[in-house]
PDB file of C-alpha atoms in Angstrom:
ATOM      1  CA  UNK F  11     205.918 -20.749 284.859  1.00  0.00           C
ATOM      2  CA  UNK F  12     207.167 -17.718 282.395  1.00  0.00           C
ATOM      3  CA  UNK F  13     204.812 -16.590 279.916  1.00  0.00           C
ATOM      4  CA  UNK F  14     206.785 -14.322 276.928  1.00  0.00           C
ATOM      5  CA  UNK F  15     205.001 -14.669 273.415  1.00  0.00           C
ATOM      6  CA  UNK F  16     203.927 -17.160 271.521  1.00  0.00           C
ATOM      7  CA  UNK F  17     200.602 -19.138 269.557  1.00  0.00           C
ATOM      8  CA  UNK F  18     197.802 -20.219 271.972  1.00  0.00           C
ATOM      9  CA  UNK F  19     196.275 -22.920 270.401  1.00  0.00           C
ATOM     10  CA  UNK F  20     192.793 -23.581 271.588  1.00  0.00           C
ATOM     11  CA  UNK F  21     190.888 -27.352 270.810  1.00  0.00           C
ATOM     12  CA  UNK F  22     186.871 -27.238 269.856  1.00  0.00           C
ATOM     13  CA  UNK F  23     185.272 -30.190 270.873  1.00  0.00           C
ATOM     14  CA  UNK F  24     182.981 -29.382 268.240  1.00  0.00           C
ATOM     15  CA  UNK F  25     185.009 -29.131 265.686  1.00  0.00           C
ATOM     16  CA  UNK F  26     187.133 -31.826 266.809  1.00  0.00           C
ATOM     17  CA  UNK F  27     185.442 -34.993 266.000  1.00  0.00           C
ATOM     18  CA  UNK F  28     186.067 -38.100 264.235  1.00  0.00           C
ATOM     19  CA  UNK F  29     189.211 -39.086 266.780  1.00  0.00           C
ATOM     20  CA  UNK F  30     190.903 -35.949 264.823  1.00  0.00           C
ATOM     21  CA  UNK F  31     191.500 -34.227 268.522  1.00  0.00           C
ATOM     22  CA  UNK F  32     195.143 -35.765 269.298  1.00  0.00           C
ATOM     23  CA  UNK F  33     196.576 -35.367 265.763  1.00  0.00           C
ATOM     24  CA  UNK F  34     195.770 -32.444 265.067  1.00  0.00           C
ATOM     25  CA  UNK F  35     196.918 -31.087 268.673  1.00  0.00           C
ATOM     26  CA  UNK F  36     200.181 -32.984 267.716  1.00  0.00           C
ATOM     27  CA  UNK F  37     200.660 -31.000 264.234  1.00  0.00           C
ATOM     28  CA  UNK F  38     199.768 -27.452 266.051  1.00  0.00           C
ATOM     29  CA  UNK F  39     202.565 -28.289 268.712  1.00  0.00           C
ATOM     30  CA  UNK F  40     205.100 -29.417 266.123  1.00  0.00           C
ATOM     31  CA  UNK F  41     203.877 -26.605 264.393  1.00  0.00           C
ATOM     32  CA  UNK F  42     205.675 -24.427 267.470  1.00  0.00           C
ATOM     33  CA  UNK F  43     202.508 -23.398 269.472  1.00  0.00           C
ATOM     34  CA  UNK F  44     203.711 -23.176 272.789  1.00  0.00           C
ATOM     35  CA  UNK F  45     200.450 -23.133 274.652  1.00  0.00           C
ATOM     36  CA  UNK F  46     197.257 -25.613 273.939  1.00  0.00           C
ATOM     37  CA  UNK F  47     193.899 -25.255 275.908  1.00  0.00           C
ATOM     38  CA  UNK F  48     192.267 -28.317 275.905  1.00  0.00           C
ATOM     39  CA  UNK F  49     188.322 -26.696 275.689  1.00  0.00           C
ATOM     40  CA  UNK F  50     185.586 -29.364 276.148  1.00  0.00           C
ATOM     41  CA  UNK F  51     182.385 -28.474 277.845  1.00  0.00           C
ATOM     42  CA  UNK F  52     180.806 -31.869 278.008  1.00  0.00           C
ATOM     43  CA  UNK F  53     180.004 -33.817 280.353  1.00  0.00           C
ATOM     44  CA  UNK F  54     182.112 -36.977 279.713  1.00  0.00           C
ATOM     45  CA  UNK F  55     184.280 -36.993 282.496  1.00  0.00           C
ATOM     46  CA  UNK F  56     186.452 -40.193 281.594  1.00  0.00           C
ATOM     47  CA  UNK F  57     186.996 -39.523 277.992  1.00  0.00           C
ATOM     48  CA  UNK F  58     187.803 -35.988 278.697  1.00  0.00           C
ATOM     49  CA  UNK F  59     190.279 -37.163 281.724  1.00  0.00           C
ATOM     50  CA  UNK F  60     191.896 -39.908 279.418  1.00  0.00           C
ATOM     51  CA  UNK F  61     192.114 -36.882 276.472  1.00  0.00           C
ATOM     52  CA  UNK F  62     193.477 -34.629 278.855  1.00  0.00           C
ATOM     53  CA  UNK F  63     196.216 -36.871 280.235  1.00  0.00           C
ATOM     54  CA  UNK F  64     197.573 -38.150 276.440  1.00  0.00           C
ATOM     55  CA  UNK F  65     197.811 -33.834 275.518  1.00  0.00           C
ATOM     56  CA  UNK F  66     199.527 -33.097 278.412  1.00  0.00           C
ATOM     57  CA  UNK F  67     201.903 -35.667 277.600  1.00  0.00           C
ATOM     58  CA  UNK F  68     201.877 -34.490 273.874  1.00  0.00           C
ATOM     59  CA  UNK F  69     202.870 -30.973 275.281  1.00  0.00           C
ATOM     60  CA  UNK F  70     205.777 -31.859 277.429  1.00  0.00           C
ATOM     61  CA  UNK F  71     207.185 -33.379 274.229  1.00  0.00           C
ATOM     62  CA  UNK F  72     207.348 -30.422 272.425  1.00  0.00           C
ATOM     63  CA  UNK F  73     207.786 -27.797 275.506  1.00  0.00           C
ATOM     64  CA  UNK F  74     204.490 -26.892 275.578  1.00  0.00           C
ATOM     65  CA  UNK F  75     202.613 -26.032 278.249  1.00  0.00           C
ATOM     66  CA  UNK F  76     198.331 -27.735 278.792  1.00  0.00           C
ATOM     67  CA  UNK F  77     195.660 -25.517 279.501  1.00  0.00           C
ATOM     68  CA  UNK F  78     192.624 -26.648 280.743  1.00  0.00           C
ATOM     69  CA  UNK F  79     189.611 -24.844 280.365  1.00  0.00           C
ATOM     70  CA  UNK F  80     186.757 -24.042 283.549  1.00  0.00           C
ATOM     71  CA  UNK F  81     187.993 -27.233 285.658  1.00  0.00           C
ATOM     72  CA  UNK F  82     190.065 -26.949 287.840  1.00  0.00           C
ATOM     73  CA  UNK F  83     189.944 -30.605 289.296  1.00  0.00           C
ATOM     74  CA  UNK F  84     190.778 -32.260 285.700  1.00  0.00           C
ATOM     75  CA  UNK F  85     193.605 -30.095 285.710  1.00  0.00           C
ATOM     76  CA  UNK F  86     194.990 -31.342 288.840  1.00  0.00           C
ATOM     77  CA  UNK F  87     193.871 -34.600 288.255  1.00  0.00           C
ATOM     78  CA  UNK F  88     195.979 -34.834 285.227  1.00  0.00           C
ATOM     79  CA  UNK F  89     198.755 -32.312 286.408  1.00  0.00           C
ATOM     80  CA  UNK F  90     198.201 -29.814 283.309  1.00  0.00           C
ATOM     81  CA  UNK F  91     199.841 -26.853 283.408  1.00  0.00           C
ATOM     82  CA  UNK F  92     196.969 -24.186 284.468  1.00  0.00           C
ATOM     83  CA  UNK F  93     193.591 -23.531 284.068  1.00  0.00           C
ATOM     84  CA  UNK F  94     191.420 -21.033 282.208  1.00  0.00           C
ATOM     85  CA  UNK F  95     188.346 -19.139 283.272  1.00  0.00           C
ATOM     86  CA  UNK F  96     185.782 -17.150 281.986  1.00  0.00           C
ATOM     87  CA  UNK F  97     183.630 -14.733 283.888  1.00  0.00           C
ATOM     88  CA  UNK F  98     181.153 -17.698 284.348  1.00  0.00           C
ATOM     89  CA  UNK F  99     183.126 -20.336 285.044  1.00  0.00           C
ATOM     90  CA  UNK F 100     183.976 -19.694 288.955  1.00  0.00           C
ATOM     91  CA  UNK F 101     186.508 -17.815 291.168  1.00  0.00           C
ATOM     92  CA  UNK F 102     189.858 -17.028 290.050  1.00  0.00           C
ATOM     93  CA  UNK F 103     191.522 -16.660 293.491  1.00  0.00           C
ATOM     94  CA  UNK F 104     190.103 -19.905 294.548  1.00  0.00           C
ATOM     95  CA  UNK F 105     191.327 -21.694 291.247  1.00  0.00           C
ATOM     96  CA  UNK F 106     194.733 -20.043 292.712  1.00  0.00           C
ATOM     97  CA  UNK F 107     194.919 -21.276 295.867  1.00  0.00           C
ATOM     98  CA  UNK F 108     193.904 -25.015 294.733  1.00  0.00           C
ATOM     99  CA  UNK F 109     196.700 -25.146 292.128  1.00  0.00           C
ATOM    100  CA  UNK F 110     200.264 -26.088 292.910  1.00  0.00           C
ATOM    101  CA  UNK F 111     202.606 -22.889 292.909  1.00  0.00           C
ATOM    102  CA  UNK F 112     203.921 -21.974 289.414  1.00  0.00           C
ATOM    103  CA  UNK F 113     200.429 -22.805 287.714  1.00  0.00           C
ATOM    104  CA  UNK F 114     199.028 -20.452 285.109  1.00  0.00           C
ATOM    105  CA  UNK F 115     196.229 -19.219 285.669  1.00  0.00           C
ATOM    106  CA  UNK F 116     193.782 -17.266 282.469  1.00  0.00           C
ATOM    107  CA  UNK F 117     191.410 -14.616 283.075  1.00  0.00           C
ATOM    108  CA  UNK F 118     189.079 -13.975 279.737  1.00  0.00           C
ATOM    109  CA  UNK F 119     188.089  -9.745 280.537  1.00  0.00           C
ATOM    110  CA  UNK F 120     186.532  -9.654 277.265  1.00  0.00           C
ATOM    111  CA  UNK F 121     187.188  -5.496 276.920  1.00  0.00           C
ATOM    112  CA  UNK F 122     186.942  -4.285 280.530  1.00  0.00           C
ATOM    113  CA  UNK F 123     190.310  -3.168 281.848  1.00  0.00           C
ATOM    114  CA  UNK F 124     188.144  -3.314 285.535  1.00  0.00           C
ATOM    115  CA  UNK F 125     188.000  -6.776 284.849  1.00  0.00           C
ATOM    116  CA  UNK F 126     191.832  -7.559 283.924  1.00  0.00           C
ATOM    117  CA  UNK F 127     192.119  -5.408 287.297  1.00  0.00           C
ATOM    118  CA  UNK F 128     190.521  -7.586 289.312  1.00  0.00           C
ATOM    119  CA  UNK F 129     192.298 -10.695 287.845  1.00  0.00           C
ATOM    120  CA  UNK F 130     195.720  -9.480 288.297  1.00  0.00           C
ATOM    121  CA  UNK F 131     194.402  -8.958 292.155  1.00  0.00           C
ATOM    122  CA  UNK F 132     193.740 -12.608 292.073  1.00  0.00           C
ATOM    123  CA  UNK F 133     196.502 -13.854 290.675  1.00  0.00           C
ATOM    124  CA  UNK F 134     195.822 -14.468 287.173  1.00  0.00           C
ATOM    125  CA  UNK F 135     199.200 -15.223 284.921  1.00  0.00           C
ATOM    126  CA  UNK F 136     197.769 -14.245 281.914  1.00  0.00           C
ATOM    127  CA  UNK F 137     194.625 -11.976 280.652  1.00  0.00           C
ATOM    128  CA  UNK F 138     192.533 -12.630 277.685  1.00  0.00           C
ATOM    129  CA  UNK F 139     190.564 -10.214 275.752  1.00  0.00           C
ATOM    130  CA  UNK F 140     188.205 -10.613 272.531  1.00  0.00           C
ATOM    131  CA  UNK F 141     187.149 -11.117 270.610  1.00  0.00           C
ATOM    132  CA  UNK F 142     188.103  -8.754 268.110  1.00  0.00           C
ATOM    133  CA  UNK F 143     186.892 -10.009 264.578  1.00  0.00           C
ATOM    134  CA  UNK F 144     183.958 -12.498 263.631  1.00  0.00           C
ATOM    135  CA  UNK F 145     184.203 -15.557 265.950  1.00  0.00           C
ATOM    136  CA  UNK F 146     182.909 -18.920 264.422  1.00  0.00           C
ATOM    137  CA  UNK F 147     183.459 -20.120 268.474  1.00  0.00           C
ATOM    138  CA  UNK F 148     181.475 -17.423 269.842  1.00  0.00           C
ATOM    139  CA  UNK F 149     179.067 -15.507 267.332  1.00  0.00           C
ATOM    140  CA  UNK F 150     177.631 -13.726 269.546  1.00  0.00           C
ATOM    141  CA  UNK F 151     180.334 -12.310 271.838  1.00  0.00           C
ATOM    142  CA  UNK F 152     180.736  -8.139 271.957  1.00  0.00           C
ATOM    143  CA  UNK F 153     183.156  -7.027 269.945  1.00  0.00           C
ATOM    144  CA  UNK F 154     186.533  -5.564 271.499  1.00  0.00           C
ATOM    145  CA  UNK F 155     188.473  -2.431 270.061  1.00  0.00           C
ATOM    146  CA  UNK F 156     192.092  -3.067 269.221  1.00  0.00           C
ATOM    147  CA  UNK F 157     192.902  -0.317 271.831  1.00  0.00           C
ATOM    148  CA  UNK F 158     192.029  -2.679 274.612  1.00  0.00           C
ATOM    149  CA  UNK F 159     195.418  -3.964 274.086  1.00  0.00           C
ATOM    150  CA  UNK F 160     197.613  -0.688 274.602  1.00  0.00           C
ATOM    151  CA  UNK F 161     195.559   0.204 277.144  1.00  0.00           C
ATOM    152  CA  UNK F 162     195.694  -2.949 278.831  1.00  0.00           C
ATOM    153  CA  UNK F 163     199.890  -2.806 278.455  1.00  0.00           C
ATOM    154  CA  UNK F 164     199.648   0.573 280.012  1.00  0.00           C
ATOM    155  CA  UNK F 165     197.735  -0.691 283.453  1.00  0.00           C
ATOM    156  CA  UNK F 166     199.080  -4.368 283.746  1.00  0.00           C
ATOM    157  CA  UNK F 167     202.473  -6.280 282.963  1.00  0.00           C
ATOM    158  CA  UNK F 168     201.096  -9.637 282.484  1.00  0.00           C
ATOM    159  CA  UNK F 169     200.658 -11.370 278.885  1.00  0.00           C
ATOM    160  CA  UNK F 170     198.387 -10.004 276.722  1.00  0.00           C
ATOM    161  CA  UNK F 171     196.165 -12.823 274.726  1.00  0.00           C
ATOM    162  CA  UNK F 172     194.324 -11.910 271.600  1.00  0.00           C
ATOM    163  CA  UNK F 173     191.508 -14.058 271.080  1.00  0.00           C
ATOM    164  CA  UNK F 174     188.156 -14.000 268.340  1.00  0.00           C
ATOM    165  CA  UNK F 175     188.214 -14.395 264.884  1.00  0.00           C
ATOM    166  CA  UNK F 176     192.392 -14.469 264.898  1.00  0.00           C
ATOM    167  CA  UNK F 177     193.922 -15.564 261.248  1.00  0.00           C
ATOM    168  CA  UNK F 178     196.577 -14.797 259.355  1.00  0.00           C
ATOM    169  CA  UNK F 179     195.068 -11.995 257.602  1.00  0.00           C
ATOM    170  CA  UNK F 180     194.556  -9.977 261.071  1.00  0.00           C
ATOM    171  CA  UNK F 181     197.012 -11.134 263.444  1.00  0.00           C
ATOM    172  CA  UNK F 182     199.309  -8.704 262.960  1.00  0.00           C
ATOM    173  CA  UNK F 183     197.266  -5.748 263.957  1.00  0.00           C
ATOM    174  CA  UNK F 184     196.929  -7.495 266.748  1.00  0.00           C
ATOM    175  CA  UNK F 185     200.303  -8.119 267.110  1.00  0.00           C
ATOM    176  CA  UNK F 186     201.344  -4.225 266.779  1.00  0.00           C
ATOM    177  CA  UNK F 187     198.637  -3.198 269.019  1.00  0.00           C
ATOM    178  CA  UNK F 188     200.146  -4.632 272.483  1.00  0.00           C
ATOM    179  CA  UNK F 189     198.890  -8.282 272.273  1.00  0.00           C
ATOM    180  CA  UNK F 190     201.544 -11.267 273.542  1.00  0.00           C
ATOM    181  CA  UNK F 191     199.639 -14.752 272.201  1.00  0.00           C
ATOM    182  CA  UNK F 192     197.360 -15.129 269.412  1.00  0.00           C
ATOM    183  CA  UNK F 193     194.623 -17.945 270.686  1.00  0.00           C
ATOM    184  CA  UNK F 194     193.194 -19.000 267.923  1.00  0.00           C
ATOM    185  CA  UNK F 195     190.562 -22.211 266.930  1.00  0.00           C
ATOM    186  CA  UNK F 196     189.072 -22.366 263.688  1.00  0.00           C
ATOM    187  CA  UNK F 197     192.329 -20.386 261.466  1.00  0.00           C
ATOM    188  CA  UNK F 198     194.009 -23.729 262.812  1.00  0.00           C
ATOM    189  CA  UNK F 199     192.097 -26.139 263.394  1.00  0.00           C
ATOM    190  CA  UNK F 200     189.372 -26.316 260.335  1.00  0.00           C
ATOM    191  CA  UNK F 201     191.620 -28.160 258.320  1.00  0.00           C
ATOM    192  CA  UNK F 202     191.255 -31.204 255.937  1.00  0.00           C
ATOM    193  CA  UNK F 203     194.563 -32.866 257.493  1.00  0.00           C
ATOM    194  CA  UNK F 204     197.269 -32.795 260.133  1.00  0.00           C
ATOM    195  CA  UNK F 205     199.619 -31.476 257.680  1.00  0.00           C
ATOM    196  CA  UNK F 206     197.957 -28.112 257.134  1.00  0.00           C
ATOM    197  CA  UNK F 207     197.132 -27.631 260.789  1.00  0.00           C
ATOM    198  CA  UNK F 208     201.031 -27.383 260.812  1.00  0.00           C
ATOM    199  CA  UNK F 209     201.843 -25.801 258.333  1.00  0.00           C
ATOM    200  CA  UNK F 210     199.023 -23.030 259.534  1.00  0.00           C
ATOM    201  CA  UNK F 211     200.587 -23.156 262.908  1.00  0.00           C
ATOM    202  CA  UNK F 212     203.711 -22.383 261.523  1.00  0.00           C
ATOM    203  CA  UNK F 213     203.171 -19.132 259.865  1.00  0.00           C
ATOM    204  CA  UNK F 214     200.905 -18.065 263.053  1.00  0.00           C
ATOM    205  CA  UNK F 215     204.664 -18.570 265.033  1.00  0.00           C
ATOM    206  CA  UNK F 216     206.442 -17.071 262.330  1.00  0.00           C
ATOM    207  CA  UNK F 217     204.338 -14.051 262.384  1.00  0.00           C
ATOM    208  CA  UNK F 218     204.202 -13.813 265.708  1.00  0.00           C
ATOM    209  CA  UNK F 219     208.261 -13.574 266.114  1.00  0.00           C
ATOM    210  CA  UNK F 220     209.239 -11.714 262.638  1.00  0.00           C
TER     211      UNK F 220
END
């Protein structure tokens, strides 16, 4: 699958409660995101399956395209279309080699152009650095300099993704320097209704193609 530019729309389980999860995923997709990473650490394997399965389906009816986030057997188990991986979260060329051809495949390289090296090598489809600003997701996470971007641009052809701390206020520095997709949680998501996670998505896609 072809990755140009475009919103990256990552879920919280966290701050996704209160059966808010699929409506709000379905106002960030009508909203124009064209990526959604479904992000849910827990252990419940059915609910997550059965969660997984009704966002994939919300994505292929607006032309998006499913992440899933560190497992690779939900993701073939509910033919999404690629997984993510952080550092932690296993082996990118053996995530490759499971998935059907055509999958993407994230890389998170925080701010080490080594580390977007070595997921290129492995056939990543995409490569993720952050964060850059304040993260409510992860506080504690090393900042990145916007530089990492150009620089990145200058070593690698793949998609650039921008993700920590991303809102409206900053995502156009981000934009200028190199990045592709703006992932972004909480500057979507931490809304009191579906209606303002779309409009919010909106503006992010606006942005992102002015």
């Amino acid at each position: 699958m072809s990755l140009t530019r475009g919103l990256y729309a990552i879920t919280d389980s966290l701050l996704l409660a209160d059966d808010r999860l699929l409506p709000y995923c379905e106002a960030v997709l009508k909203g124009g995101a064209s990526l959604l990473q479904y992000r849910d650490k827990s252990s419940e394997h059915s609910r997550r399956q059965n969660e997984a399965l009704r966002l994939r389906e919300l994505c292929e009816r607006y032309n998006a395209q499913l992440i899933i986030n560190d497992d690779v057997a939900l993701a073939l188990a509910v033919e999404a279309h690629g997984v993510h991986l952080g550092q932690t979260d296993g082996s990118l060329s053996e995530a490759r080699a499971r998935l059907p051809k055509g999958a993407l495949l994230g890389a998170t390289c925080h701010a080490n152009l080594e580390l977007a090296a070595a997921a290129e090598q492995a056939g990543a489809s995409y490569l993720a650095f952050g964060r850059f600003f304040l993260s409510k997701t992860k506080p504690g996470a090393a900042a990145a300099p916007l530089s990492i971007l150009h620089d990145a641009g200058q070593q690698s052809r793949l998609p650039k993704v921008a993700i920590g701390g991303v809102s409206l206020d900053n995502a156009a520095s981000l934009l200028d320097a190199g990045a592709d997709y703006l992932a972004v949680v909480n500057s979507l998501f931490a809304a009191d209704n579906a209606a303002k996670v779309e409009r919010r998505a909106r503006a992010f896609v606006e942005l992102i193609h002015s």
